[in-house]
Coordinates of C-alpha atoms in Angstrom, one line a residue:
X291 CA 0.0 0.0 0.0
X292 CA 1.8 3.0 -0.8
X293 CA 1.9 5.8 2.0
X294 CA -0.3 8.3 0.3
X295 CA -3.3 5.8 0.4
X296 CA -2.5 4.5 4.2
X297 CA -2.5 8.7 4.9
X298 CA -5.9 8.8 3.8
X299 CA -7.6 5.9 5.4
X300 CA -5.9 6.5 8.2
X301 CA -6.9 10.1 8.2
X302 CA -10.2 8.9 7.7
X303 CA -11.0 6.3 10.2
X304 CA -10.0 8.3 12.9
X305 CA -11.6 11.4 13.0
X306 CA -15.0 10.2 11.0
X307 CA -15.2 13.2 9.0
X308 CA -15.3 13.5 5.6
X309 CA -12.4 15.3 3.7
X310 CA -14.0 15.1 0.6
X311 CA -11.2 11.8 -0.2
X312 CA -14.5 9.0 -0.9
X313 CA -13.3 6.3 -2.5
X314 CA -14.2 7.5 -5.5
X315 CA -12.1 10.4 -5.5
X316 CA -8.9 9.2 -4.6
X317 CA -9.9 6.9 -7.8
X318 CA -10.0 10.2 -9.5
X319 CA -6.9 12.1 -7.8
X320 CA -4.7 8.9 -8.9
X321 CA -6.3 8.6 -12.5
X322 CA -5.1 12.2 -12.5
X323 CA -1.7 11.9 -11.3
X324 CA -0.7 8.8 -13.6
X325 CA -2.2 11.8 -16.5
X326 CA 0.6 14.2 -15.3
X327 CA 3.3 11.5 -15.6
X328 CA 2.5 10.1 -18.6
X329 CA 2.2 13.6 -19.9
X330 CA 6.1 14.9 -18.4
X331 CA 7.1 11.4 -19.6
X332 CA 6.1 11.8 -23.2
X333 CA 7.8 15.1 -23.4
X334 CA 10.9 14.0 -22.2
X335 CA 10.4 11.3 -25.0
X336 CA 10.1 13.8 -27.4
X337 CA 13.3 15.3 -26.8
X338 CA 15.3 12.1 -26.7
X339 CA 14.2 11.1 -30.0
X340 CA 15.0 14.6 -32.0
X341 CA 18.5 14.5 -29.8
X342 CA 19.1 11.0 -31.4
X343 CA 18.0 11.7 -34.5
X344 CA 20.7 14.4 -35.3
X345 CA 22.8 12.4 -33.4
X346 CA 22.5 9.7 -36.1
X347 CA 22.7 11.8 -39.0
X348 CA 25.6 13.9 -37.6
X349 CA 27.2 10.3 -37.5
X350 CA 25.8 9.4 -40.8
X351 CA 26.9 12.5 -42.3
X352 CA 30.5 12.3 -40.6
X353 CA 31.1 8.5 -42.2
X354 CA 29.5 9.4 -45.2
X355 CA 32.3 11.8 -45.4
X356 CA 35.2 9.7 -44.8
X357 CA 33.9 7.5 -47.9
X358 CA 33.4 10.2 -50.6
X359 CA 37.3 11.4 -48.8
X360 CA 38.3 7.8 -49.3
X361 CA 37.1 7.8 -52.8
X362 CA 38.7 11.3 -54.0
X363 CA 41.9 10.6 -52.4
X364 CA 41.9 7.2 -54.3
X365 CA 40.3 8.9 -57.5
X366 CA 40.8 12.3 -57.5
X367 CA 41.2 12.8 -61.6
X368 CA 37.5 11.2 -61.8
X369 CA 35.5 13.8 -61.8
X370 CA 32.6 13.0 -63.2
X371 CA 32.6 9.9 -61.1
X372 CA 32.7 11.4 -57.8
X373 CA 30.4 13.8 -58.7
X374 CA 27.8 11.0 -59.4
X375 CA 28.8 8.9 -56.3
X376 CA 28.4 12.0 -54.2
X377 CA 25.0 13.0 -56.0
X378 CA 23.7 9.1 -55.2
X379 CA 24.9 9.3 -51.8
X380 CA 23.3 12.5 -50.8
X381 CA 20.0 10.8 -51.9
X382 CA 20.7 8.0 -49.5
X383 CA 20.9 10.0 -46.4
X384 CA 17.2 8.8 -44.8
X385 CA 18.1 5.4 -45.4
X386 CA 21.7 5.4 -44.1
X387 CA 20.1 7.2 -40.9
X388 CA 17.8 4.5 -40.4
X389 CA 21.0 1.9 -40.1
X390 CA 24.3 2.7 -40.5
X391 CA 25.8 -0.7 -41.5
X392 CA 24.1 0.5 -45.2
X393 CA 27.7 2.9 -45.2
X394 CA 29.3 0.0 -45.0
X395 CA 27.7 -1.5 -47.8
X396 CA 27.9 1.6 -49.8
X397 CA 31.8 1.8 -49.0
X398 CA 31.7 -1.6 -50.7
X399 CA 29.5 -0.9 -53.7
X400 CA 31.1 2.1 -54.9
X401 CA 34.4 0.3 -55.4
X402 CA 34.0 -1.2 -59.4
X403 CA 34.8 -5.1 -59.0
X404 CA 36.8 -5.1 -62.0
X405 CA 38.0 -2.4 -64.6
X406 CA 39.4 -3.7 -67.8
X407 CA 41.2 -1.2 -70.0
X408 CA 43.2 -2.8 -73.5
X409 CA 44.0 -1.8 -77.3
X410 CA 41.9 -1.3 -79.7
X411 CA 44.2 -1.5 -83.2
X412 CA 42.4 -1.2 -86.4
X413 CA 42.4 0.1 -90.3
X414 CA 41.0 2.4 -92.3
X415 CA 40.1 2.1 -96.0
X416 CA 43.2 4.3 -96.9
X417 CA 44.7 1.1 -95.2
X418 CA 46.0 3.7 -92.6
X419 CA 46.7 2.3 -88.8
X420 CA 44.5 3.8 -86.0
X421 CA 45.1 2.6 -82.0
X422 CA 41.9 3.5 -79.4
X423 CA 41.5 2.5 -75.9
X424 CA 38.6 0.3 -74.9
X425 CA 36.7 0.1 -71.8
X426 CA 34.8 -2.7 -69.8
X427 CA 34.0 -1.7 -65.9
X428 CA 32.2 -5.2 -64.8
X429 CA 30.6 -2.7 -61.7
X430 CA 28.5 -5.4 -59.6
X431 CA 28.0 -9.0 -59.8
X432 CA 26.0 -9.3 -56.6
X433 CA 22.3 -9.7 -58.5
X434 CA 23.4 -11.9 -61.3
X435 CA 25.9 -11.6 -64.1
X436 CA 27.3 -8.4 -65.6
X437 CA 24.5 -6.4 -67.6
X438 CA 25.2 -3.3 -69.5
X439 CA 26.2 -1.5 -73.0
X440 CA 28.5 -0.6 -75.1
X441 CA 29.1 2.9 -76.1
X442 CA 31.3 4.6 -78.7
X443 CA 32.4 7.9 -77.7
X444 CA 35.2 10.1 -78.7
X445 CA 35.2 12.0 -75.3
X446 CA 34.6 8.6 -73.2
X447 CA 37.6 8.2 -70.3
X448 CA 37.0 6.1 -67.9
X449 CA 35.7 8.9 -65.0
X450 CA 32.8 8.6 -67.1
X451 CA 32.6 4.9 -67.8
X452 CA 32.9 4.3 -64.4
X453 CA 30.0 6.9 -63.7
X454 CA 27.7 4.8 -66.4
X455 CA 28.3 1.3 -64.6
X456 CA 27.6 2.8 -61.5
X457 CA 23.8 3.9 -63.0
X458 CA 23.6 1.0 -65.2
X459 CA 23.9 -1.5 -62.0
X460 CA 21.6 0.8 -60.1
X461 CA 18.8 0.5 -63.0
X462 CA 19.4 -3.5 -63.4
X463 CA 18.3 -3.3 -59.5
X464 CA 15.4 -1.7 -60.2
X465 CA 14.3 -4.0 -63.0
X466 CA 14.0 -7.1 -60.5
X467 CA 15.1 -9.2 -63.1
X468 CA 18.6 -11.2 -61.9
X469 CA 21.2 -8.7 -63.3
X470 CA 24.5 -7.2 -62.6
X471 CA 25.7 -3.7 -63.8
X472 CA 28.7 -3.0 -66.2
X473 CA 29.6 -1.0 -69.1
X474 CA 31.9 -0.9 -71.7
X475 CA 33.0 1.1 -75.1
X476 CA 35.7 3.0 -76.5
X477 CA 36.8 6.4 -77.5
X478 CA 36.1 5.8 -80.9
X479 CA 34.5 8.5 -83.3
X480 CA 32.0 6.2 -85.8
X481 CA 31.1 9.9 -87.3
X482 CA 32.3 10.1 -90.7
X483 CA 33.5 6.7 -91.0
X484 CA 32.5 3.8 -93.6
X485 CA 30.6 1.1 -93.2
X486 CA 33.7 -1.3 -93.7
X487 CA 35.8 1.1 -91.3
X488 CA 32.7 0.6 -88.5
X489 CA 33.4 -3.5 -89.2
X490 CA 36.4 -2.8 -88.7
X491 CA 36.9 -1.3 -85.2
X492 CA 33.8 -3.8 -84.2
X493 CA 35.9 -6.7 -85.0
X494 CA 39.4 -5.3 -83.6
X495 CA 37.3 -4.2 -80.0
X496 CA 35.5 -7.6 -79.8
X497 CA 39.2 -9.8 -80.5
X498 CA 40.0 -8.3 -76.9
X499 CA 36.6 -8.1 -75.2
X500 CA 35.6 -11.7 -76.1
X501 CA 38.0 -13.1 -73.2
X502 CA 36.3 -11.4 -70.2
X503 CA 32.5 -11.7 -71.7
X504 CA 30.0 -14.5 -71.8
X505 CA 26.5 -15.4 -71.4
X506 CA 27.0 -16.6 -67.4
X507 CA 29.7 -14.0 -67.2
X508 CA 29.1 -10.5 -68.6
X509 CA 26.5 -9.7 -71.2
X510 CA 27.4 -6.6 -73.3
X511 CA 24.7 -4.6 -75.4
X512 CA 23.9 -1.4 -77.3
X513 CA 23.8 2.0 -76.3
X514 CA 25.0 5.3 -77.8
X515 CA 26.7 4.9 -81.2
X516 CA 26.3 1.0 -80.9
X517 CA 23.1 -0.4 -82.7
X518 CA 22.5 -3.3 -84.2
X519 CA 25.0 -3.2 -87.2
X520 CA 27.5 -2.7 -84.2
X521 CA 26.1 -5.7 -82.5
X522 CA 26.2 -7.4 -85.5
X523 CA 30.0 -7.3 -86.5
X524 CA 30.6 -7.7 -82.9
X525 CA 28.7 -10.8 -82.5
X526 CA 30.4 -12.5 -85.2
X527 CA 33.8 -11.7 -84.2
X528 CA 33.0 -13.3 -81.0
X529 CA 31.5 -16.6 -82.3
X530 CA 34.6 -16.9 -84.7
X531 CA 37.3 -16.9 -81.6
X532 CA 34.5 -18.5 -79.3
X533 CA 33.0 -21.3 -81.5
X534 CA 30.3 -21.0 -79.8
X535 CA 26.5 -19.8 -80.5
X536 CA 24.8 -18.0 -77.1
X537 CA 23.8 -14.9 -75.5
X538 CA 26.9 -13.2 -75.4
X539 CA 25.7 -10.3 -76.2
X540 CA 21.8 -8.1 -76.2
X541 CA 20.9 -6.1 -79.1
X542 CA 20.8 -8.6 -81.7
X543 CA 18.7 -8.8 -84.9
X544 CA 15.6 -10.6 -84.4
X545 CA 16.7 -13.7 -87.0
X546 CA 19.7 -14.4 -85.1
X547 CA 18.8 -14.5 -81.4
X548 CA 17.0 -11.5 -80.9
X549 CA 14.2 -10.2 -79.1
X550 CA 11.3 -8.3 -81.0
X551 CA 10.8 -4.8 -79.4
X552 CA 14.1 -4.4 -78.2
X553 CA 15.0 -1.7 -80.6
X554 CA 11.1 0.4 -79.4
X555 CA 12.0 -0.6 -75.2
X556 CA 13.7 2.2 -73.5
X557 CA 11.8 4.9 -75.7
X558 CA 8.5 3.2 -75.1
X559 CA 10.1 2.7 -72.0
X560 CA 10.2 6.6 -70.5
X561 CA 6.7 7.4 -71.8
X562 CA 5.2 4.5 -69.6
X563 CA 7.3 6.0 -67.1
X564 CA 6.4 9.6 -67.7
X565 CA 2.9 8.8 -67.8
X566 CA 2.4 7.2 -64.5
X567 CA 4.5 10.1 -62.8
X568 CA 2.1 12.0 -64.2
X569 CA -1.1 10.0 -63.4
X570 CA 0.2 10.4 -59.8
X571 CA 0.4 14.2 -59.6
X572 CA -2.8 14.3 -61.5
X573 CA -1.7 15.8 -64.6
X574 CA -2.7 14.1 -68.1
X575 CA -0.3 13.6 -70.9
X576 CA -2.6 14.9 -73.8
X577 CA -1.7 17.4 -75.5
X578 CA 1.3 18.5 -73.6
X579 CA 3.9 20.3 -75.6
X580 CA 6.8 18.0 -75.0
X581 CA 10.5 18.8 -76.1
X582 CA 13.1 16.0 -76.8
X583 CA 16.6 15.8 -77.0
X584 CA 18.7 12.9 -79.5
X585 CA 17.4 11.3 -82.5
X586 CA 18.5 8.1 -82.0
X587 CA 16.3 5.1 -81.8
X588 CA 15.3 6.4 -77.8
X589 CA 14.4 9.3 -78.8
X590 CA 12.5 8.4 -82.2
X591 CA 9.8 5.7 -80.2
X592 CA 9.4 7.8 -77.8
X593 CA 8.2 10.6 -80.3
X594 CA 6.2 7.4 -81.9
X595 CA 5.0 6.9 -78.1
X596 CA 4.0 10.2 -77.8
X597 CA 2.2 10.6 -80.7
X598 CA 0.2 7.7 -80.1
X599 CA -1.0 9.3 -76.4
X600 CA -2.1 12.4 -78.0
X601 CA 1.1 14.3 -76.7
X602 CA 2.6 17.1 -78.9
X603 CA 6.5 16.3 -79.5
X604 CA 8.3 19.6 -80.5
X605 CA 11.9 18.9 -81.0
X606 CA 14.7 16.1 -82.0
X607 CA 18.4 17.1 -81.8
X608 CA 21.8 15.6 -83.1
X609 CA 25.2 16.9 -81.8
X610 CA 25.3 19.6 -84.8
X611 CA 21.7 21.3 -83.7
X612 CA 18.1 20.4 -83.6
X613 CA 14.6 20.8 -85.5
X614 CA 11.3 22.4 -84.0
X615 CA 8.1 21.3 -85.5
X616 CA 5.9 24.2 -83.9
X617 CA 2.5 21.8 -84.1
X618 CA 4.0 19.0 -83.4
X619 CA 6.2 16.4 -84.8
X620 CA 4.3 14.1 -87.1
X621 CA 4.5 10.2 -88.3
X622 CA 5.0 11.2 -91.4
X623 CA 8.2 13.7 -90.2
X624 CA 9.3 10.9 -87.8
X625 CA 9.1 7.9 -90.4
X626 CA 11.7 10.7 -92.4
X627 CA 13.7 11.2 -89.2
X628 CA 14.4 7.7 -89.0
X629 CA 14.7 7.0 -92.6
X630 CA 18.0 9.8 -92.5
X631 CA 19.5 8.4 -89.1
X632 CA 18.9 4.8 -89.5
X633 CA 19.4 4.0 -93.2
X634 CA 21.4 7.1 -94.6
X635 CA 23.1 7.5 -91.5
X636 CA 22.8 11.6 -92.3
X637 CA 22.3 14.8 -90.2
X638 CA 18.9 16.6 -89.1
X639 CA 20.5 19.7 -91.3
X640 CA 19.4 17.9 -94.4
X641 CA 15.4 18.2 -93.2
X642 CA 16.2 22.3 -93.0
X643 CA 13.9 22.6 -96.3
X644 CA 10.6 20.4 -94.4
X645 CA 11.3 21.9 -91.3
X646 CA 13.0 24.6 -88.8
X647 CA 16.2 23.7 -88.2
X648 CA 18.7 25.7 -85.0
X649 CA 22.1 24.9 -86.2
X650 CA 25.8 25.5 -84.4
X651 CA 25.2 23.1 -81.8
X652 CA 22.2 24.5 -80.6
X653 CA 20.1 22.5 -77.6
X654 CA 16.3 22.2 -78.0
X655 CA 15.9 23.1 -74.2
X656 CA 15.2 27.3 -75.0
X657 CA 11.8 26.0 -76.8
X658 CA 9.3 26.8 -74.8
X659 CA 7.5 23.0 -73.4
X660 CA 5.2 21.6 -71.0
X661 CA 7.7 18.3 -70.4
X662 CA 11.1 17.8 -71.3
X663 CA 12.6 14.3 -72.4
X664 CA 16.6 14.8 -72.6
X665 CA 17.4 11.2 -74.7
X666 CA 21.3 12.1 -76.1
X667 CA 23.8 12.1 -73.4
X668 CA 24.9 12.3 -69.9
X669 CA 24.7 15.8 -67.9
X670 CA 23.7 17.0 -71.2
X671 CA 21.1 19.5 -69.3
X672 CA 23.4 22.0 -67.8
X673 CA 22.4 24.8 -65.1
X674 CA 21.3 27.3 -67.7
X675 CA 19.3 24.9 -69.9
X676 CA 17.4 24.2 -66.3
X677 CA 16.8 27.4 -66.1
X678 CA 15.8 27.9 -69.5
X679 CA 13.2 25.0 -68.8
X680 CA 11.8 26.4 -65.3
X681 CA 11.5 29.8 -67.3
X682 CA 9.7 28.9 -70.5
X683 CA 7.0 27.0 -68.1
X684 CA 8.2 23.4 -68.0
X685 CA 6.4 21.1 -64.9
X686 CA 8.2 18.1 -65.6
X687 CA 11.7 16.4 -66.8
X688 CA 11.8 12.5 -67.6
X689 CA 15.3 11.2 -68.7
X690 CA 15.5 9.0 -71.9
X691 CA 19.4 8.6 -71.8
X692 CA 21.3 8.0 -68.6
X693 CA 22.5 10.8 -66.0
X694 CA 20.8 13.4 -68.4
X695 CA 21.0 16.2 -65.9
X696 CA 24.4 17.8 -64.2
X697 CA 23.9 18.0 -60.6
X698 CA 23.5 21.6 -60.7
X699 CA 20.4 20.9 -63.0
X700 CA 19.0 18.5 -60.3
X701 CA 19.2 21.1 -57.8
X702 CA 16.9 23.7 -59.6
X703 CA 14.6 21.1 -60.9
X704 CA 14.2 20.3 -56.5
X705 CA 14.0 24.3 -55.8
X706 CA 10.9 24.9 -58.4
X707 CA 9.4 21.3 -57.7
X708 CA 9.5 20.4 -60.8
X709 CA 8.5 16.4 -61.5
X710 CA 12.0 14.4 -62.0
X711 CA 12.3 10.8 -63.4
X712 CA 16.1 10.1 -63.0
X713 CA 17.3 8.0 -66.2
X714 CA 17.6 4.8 -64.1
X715 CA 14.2 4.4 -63.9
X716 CA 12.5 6.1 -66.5
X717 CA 14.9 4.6 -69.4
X718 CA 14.8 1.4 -68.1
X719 CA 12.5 0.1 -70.6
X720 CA 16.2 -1.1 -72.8
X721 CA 17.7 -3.1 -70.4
X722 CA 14.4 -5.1 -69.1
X723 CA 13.7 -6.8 -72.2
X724 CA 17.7 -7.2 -72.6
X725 CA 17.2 -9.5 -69.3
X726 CA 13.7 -11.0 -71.1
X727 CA 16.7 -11.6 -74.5
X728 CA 18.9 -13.3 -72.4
X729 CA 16.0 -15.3 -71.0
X730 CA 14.9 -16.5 -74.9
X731 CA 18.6 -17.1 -76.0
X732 CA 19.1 -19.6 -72.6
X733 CA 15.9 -21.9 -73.2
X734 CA 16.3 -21.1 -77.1
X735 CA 12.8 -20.0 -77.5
X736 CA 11.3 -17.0 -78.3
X737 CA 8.5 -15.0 -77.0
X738 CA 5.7 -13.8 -78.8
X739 CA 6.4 -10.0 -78.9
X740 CA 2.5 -9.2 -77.4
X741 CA 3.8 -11.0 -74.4
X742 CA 7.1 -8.7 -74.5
X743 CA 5.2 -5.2 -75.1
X744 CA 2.8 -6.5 -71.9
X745 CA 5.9 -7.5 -69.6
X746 CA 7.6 -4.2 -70.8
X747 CA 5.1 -2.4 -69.4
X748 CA 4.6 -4.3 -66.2
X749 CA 8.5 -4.1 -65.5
X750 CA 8.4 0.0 -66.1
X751 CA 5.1 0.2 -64.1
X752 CA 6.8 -2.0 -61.0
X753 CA 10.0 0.5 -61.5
X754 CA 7.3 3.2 -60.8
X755 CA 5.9 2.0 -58.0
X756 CA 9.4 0.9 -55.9
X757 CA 10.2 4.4 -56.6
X758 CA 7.4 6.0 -55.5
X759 CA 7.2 3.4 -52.3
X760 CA 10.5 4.2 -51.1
X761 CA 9.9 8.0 -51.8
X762 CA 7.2 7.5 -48.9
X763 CA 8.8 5.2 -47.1
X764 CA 12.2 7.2 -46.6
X765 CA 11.6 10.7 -47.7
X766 CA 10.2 13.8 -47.0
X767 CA 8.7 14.1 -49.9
X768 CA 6.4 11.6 -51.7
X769 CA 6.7 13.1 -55.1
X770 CA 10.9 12.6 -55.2
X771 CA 10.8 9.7 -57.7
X772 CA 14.7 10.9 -58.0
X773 CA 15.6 9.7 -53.9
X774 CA 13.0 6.7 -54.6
X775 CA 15.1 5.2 -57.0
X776 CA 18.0 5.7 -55.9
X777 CA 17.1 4.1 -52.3
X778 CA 15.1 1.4 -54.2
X779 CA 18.0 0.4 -55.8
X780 CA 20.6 0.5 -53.5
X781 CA 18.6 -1.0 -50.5
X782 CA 18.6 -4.4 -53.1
X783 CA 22.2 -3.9 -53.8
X784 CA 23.5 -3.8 -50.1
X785 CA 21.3 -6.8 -48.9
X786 CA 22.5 -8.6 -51.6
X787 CA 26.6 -7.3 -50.2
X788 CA 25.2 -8.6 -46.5
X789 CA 23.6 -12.2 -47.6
X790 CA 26.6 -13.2 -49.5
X791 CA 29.2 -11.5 -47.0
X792 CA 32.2 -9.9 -47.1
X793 CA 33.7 -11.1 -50.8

């Protein structure tokens, strides 16, 4: 009995008078009292847990910064590739903060498991010697086999190789489908260059890729410059030294082991992307005045795309300028579009007499848009083209090509709110049915390309919604599809480091 309550009956058995302490209200008195101490108990709570939570990210933030130092003391001529590691690590902070063994994991992750650099020695039709450097940055292995293209790229160095495997392992995550990340290419200029000369190089690349590349090991495929002529010559070099006949490489032409739709996936891709970001902010697609970067085959379905949703594409651009159809980009432009790039191999200049053309390197982003879909190259949209957009009215930015947007870029697009599909989730579309490819080419079957459009659209629609999840699960925003992703992704990646252990 404790002494308050002995007091009081004490009190009130010896001098019979009523205090106004009945039974009843000492029931009262100590329902009351255990109020007041659950009440100075919950606000001392409250203090503990914002004290600990800056704690935490104080300590997040301090080992955070000891890895990036790591990194640039290791790296510190990679620019572009610590600027991307640091851009995907910010993004991470709620995550990190929620368990700190995920810095360990990311210490781990950023490190490339392998980086293959060799010689690429070939000739020219003036029988002319020519030596370029090629590429292959097998990233992660921790999901399933090495997954990612090849690009061709006078200005490619391996900052920015690394920078692309990094994304390209990030996207596989996303995808769900059991795939590594890598990428590959050289610093070779196809511009200007024959048809023979093209062969050429293909074959010379592949006579030195072909020993670290295999269908169970690393699985190479298109991407900027590299299509399926590229694929082609590349392919066959590879079954010459190999002998054998698999799914060494994505990307191939339908009648030899590849997949329908392949070629239409990552444009298709970003509008199925685009139009559930949408669908989730309430804003319809139809008739929104939508501007495009590249004119490559990303770039031209997703004008095909867009056309068929009742969207108004404005503008397609090659390295030398671009072309604005003020009402709108039609089939019958496109079908021409693609006629120059894909069979003539020829520049948008020529179409100057059918429609405006903005020469001397020119980028569509000062046309005023609704939506803009940069498909060319990475952190091709600078700090003044962002502001150009955010200017001229534009509510939303999907990427068609991988780290589209310069981190400067990313910042403004977060200061107006503007809607932001990072390029490892909106382009996605590419490397799904490259994982559905390697699928047909193992059981040596193919699927019926109804079946592909339908899983294409379920893989980009499940992209979507991981993204969004983790945007509400970690964020402070519900709409940052950017931090989504990026979580999503990486969350896979690290369990994946912990359930196989330290390797």
């Amino acid at each position: 009995m404790s002494k308050n309550k002995a007091f009081l009956i004490s009190l009130i058995a010896t001098s019979g008078v009523a205090i106004g302490f009945s039974a009843l209200s000492y029931q009262k008195y100590k329902k009351q009292k255990k109020i007041e101490s659950y009440q100075k108990k919950k606000k001392k709570n409250k203090t503990i847990p914002l004290r600990r939570t800056k704690f935490i990210r104080d300590l997040a933030t301090k080992r955070v910064n000891l890895v990036l130092s790591a990194l640039q003391k290791r790296d510190p001529d990679e620019t572009e590739y610590l600027q991307y590691v640091s851009v995907v690590t910010r993004s991470l902070t709620p995550l990190l903060m929620k368990d700190l063994k995920y810095v360990e994991a990311l210490e781990r992750l950023i490190e490339p498991e392998r980086v293959f650099t060799f010689r690429v020695a070939w000739v020219d039709d003036n029988d002319i010697k020519h030596i370029n450097r090629g590429y292959r940055v097998q990233f992660s292995s921790s999901i399933g086999p090495y997954k990612g293209g090849i690009r061709f790229d006078p200005k490619m160095n391996l900052s920015i190789m690394k920078s692309l495997a990094f994304e390209q392992t990030m996207k596989n995550s996303l995808t769900a489908l059991p795939m590594g990340g890598a990428m590959g290419g050289a610093d070779f200029d196809p511009k200007g260059k024959s048809d023979n000369e093209v062969k050429n190089f293909c074959h010379a690349f592949m006579s030195e890729l072909y020993k670290i590349v295999g269908p169970n090991c690393d699985i190479p495929g298109p991407d900027i410059n590299v299509g399926t002529r590229e694929i082609g010559y590349m392919y066959g070099m590879y079954r010459k030294l190999t002998s054998q006949t698999n799914g060494a490489l994505t990307g191939k032409r339908y009648n030899w082991g590849g997949s329908r739709v392949r070629t239409e996936a990552t444009g298709y891709g970003l509008v199925y992307f685009l139009e559930y970001m949408l669908h989730d902010n309430n804003i319809p697609l139809d008739g929104r005045r939508i501007t495009i970067s590249g004119s490559g085959p990303v770039a031209q379905f997703a004008v095909e795309k867009l056309i068929e949703r009742g969207a108004i594409p404005l503008t397609m651009s090659d390295s030398d300028g671009f072309i604005y159809a003020r009402n709108g980009i039609t089939l019958d432009l496109l079908k021409k579009i693609m006629y120059l790039k894909n069979v003539e191999r020829g520049r948008l200049e020529e179409l100057s007499q059918i429609v405006e053309y903005h020469g001397n390197k020119q980028r569509p982003w000062v046309v005023p848009c609704e939506i803009a879909l940069p498909c060319a190259y990475h952190n091709e949209i600078q700090r003044k083209d962002a502001l150009n957009l955010i200017q001229n009215g534009c509510i939303a930015v999907a990427e068609g090509s991988n780290i589209s947007s310069a981190p400067e870029a990313l910042k403004l697009f977060k200061q107006y709110n503007l809607l932001y599909a990072p390029g490892k989730a909106a382009n996605a579309g590419g490397v799904a049915i490259s994982g559905l490819e390697m699928s047909q080419n193992s059981i040596k079957l193919k699927m019926d390309p109804q079946d592909i459009k339908m899983g294409l659209k379920g893989i980009i629609y499940n992209i979507f919604e991981a993204c969004r999840t983790a945007a509400q699960q970690f964020g402070d925003n519900d709409f940052d599809y950017s931090s989504g992703a990026n979580i999503a992704a990486f969350l896979k990646l690290a369990n994946c480091l912990f359930d196989e252990g330290i390797i």
